[in-house]
mmCIF file of N, CA and C in Angstrom:
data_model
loop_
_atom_site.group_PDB
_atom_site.id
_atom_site.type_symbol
_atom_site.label_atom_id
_atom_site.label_comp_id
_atom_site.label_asym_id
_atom_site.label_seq_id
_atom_site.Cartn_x
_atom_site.Cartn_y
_atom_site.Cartn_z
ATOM 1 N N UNK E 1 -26.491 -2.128 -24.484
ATOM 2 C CA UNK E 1 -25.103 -2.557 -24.466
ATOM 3 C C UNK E 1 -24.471 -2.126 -23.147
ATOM 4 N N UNK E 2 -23.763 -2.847 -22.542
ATOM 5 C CA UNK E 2 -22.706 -2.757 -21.635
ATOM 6 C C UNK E 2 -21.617 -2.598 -21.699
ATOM 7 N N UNK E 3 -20.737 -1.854 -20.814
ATOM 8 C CA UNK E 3 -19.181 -2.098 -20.965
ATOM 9 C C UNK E 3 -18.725 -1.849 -20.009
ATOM 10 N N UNK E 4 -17.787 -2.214 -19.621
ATOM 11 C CA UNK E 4 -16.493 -2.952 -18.398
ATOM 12 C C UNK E 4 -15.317 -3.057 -18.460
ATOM 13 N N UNK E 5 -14.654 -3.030 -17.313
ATOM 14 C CA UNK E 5 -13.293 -3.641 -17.767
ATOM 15 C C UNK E 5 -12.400 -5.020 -17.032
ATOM 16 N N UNK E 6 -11.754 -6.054 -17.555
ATOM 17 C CA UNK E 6 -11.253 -7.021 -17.064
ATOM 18 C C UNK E 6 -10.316 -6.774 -16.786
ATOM 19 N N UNK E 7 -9.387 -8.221 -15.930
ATOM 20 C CA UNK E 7 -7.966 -8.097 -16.179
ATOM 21 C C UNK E 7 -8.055 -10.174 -16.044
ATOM 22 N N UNK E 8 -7.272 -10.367 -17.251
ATOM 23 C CA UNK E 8 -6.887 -12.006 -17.243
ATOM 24 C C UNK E 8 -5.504 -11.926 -17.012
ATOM 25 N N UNK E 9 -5.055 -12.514 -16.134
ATOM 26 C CA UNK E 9 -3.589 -12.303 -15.271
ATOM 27 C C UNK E 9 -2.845 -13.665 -15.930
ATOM 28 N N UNK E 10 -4.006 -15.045 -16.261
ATOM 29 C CA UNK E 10 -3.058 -16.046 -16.566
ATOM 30 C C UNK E 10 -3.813 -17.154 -17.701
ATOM 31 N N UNK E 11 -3.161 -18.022 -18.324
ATOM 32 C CA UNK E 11 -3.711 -19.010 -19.338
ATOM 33 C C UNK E 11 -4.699 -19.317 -18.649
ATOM 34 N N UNK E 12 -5.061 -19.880 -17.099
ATOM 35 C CA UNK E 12 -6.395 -20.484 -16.587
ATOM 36 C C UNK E 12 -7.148 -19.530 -16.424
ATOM 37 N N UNK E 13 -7.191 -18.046 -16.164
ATOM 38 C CA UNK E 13 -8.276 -17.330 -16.325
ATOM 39 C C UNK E 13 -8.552 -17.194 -17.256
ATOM 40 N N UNK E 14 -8.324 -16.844 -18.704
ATOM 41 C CA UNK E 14 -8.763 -16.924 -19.638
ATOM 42 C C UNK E 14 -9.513 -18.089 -20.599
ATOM 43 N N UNK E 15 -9.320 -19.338 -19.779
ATOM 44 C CA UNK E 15 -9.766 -20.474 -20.393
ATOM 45 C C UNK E 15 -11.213 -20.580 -19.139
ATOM 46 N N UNK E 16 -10.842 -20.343 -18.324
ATOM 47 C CA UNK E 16 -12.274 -19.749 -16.884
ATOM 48 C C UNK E 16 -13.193 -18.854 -17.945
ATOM 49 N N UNK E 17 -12.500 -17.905 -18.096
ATOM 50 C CA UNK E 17 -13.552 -16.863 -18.730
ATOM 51 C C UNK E 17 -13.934 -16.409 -19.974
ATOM 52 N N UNK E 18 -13.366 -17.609 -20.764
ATOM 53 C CA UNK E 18 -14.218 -18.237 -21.862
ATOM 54 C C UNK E 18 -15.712 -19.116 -22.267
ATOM 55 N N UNK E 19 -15.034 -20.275 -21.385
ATOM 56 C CA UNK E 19 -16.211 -20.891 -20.293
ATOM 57 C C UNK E 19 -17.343 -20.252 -20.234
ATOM 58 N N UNK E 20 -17.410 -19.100 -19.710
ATOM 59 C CA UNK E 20 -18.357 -18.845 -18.817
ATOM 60 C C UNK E 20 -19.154 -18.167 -20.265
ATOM 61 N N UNK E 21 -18.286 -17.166 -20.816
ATOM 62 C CA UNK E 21 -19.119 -16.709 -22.001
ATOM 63 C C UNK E 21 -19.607 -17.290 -22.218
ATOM 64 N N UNK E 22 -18.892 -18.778 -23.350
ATOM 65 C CA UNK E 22 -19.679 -18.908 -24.184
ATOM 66 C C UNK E 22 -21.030 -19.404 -23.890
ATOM 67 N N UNK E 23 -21.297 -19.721 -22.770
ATOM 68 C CA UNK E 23 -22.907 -20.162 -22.341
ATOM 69 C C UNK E 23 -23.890 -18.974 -22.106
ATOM 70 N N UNK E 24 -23.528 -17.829 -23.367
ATOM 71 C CA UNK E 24 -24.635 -17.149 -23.393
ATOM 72 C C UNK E 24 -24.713 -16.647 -24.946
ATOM 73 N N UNK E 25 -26.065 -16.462 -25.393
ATOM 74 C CA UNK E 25 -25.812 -16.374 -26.766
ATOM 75 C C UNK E 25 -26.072 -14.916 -27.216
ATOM 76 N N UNK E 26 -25.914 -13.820 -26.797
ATOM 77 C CA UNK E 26 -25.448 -12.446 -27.172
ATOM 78 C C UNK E 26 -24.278 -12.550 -27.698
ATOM 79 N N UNK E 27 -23.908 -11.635 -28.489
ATOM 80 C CA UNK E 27 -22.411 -10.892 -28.459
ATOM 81 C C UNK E 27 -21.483 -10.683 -27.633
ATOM 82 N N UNK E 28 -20.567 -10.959 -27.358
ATOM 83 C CA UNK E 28 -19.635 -10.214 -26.652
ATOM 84 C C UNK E 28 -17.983 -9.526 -27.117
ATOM 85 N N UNK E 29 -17.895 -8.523 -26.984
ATOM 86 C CA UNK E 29 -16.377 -7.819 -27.564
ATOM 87 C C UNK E 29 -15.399 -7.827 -26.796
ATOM 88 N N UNK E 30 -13.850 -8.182 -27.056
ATOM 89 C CA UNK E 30 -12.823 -7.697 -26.094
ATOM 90 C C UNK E 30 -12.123 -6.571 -27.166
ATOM 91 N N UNK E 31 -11.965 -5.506 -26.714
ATOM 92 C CA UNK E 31 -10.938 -4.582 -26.825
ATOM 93 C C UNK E 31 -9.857 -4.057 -26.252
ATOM 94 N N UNK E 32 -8.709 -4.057 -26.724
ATOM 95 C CA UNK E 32 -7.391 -3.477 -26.009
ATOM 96 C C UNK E 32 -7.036 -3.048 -27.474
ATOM 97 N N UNK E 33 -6.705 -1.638 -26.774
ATOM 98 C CA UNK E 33 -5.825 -0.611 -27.983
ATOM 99 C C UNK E 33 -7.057 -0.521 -29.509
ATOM 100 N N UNK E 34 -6.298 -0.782 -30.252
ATOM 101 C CA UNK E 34 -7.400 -0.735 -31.882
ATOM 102 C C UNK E 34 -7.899 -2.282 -31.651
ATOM 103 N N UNK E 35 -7.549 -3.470 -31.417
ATOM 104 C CA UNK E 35 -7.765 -4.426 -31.779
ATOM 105 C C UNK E 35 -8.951 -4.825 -30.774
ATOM 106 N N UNK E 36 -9.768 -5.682 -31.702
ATOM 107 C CA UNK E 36 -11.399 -6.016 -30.893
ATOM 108 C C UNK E 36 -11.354 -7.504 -31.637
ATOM 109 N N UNK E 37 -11.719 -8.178 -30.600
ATOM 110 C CA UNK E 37 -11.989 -9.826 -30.783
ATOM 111 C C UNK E 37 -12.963 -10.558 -30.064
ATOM 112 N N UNK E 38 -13.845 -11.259 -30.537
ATOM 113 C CA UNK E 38 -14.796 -12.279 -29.763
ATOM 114 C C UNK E 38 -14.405 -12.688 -28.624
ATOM 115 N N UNK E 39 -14.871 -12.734 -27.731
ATOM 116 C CA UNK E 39 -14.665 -12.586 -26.288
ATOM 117 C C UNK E 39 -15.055 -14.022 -26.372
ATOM 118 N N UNK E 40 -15.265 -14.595 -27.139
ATOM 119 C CA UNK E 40 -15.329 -16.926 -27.023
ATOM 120 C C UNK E 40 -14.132 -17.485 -27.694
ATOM 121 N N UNK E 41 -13.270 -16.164 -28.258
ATOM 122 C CA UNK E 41 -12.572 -16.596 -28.442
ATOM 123 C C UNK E 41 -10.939 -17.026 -28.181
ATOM 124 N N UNK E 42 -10.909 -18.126 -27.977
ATOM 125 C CA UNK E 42 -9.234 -18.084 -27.027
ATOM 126 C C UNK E 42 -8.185 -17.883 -27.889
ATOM 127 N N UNK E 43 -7.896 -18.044 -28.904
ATOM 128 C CA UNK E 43 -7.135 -17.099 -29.974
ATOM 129 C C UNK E 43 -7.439 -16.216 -30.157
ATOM 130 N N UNK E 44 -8.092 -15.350 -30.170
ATOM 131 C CA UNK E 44 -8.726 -14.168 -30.386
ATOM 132 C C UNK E 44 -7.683 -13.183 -29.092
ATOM 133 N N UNK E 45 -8.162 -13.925 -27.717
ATOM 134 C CA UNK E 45 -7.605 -13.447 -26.990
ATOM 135 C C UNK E 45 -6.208 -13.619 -26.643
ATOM 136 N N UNK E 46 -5.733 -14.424 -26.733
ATOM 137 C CA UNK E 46 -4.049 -14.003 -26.864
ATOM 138 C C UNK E 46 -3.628 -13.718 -27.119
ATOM 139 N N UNK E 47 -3.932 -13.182 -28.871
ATOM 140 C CA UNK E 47 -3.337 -12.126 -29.851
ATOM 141 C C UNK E 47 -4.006 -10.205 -28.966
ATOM 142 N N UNK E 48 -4.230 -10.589 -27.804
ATOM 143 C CA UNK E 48 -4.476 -8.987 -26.867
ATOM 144 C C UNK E 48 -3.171 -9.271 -26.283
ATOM 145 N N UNK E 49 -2.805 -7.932 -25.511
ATOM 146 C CA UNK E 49 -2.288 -7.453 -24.699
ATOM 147 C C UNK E 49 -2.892 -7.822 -23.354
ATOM 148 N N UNK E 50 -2.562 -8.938 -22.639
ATOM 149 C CA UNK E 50 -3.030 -9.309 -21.409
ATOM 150 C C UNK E 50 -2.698 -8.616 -20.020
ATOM 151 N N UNK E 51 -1.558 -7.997 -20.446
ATOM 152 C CA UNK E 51 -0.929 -7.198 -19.321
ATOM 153 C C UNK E 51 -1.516 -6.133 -18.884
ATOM 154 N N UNK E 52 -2.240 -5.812 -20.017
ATOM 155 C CA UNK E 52 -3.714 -4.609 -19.457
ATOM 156 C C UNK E 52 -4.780 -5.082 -19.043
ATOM 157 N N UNK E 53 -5.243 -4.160 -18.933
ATOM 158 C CA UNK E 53 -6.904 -4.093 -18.601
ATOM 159 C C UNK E 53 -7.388 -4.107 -19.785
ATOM 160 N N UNK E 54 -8.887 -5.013 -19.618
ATOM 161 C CA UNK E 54 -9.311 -5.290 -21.511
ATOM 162 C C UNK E 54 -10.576 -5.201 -21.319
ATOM 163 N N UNK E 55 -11.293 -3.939 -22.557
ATOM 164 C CA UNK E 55 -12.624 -3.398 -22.219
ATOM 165 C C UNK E 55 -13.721 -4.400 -22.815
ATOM 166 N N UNK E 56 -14.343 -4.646 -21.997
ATOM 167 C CA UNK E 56 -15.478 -6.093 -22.301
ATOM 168 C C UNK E 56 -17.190 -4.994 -23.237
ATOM 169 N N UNK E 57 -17.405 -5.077 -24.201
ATOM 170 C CA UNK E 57 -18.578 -4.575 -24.680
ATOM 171 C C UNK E 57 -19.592 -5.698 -24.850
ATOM 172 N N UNK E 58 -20.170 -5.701 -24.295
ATOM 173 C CA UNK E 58 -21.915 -6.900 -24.046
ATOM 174 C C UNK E 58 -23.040 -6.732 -24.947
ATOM 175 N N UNK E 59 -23.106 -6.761 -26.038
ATOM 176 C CA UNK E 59 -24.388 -6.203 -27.114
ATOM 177 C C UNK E 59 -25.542 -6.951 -26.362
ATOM 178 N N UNK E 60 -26.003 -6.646 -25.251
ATOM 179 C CA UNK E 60 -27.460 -7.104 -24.870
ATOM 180 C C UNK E 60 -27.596 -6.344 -23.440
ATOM 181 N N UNK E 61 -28.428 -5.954 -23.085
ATOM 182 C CA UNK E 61 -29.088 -5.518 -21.989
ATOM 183 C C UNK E 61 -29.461 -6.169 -20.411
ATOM 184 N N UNK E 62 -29.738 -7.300 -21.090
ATOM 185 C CA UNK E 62 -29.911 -7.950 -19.981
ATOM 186 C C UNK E 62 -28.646 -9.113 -19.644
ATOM 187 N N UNK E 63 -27.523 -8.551 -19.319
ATOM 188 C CA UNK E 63 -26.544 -9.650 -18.855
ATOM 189 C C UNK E 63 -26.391 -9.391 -17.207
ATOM 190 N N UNK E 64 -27.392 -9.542 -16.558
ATOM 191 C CA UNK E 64 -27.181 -9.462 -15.174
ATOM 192 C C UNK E 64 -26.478 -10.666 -14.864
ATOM 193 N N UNK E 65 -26.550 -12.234 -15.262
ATOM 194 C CA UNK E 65 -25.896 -13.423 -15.184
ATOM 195 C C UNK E 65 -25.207 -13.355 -15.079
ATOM 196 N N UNK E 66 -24.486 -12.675 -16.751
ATOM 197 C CA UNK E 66 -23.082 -12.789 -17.304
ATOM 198 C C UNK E 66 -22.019 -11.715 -16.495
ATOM 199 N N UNK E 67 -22.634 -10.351 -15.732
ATOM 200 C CA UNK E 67 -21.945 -9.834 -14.642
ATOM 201 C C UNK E 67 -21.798 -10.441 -13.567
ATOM 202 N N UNK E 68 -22.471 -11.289 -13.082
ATOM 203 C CA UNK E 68 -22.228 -12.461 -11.532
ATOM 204 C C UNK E 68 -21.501 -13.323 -11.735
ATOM 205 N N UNK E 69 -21.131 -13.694 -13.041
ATOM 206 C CA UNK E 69 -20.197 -14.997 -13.630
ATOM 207 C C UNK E 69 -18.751 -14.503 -13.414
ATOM 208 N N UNK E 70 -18.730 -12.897 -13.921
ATOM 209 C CA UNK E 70 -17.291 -12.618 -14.548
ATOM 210 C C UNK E 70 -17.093 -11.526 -13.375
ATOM 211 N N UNK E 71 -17.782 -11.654 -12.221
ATOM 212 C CA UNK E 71 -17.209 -10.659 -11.513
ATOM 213 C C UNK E 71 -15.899 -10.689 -10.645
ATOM 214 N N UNK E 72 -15.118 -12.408 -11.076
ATOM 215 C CA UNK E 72 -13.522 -12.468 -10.295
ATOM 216 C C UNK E 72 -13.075 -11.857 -10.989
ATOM 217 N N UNK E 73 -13.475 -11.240 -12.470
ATOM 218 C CA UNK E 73 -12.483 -10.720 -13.531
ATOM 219 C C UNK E 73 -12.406 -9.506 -13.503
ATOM 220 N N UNK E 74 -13.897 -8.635 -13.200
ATOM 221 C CA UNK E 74 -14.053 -7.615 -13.444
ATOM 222 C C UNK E 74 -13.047 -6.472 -12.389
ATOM 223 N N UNK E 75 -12.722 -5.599 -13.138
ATOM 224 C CA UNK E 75 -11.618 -4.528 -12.687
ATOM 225 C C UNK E 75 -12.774 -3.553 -11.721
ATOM 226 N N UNK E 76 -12.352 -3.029 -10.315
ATOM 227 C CA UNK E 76 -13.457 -2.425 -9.481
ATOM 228 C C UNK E 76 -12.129 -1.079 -9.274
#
């Protein structure tokens, strides 16, 4: 497992970085605060707190892809 952190600043990044998930078939988690939601999901994600930073958990090992995909998102 992996974990990270994003930031989706607007409706088109989040519809970008949905996209990109769902073309992989692992798991993926978004968390902000208590609440955790499918990271394919675009309701899922609006009911977050976008104004933060939102911790991405990857249930698979090998997402070297899925880090080159989401790295406009990823928080450095």
């Amino acid at each position: 497992m992996k974990e990270f952190t994003i930031v989706l600043s607007s409706i088109n990044d989040v519809k970008n970085f949905v996209n990109m998930v769902t073309k992989y078939d692992y798991e993926i988690d978004l968390t902000s605060g208590r609440y955790v939601v499918d990271a394919k999901s675009i309701m899922g994600i609006f009911s977050l707190d976008l104004t933060k930073p939102i911790k991405v958990e990857v249930h698979s090992d090998d997402c070297d892809a899925l880090l080159n995909d989401l790295d406009a998102f990823i928080q450095k």
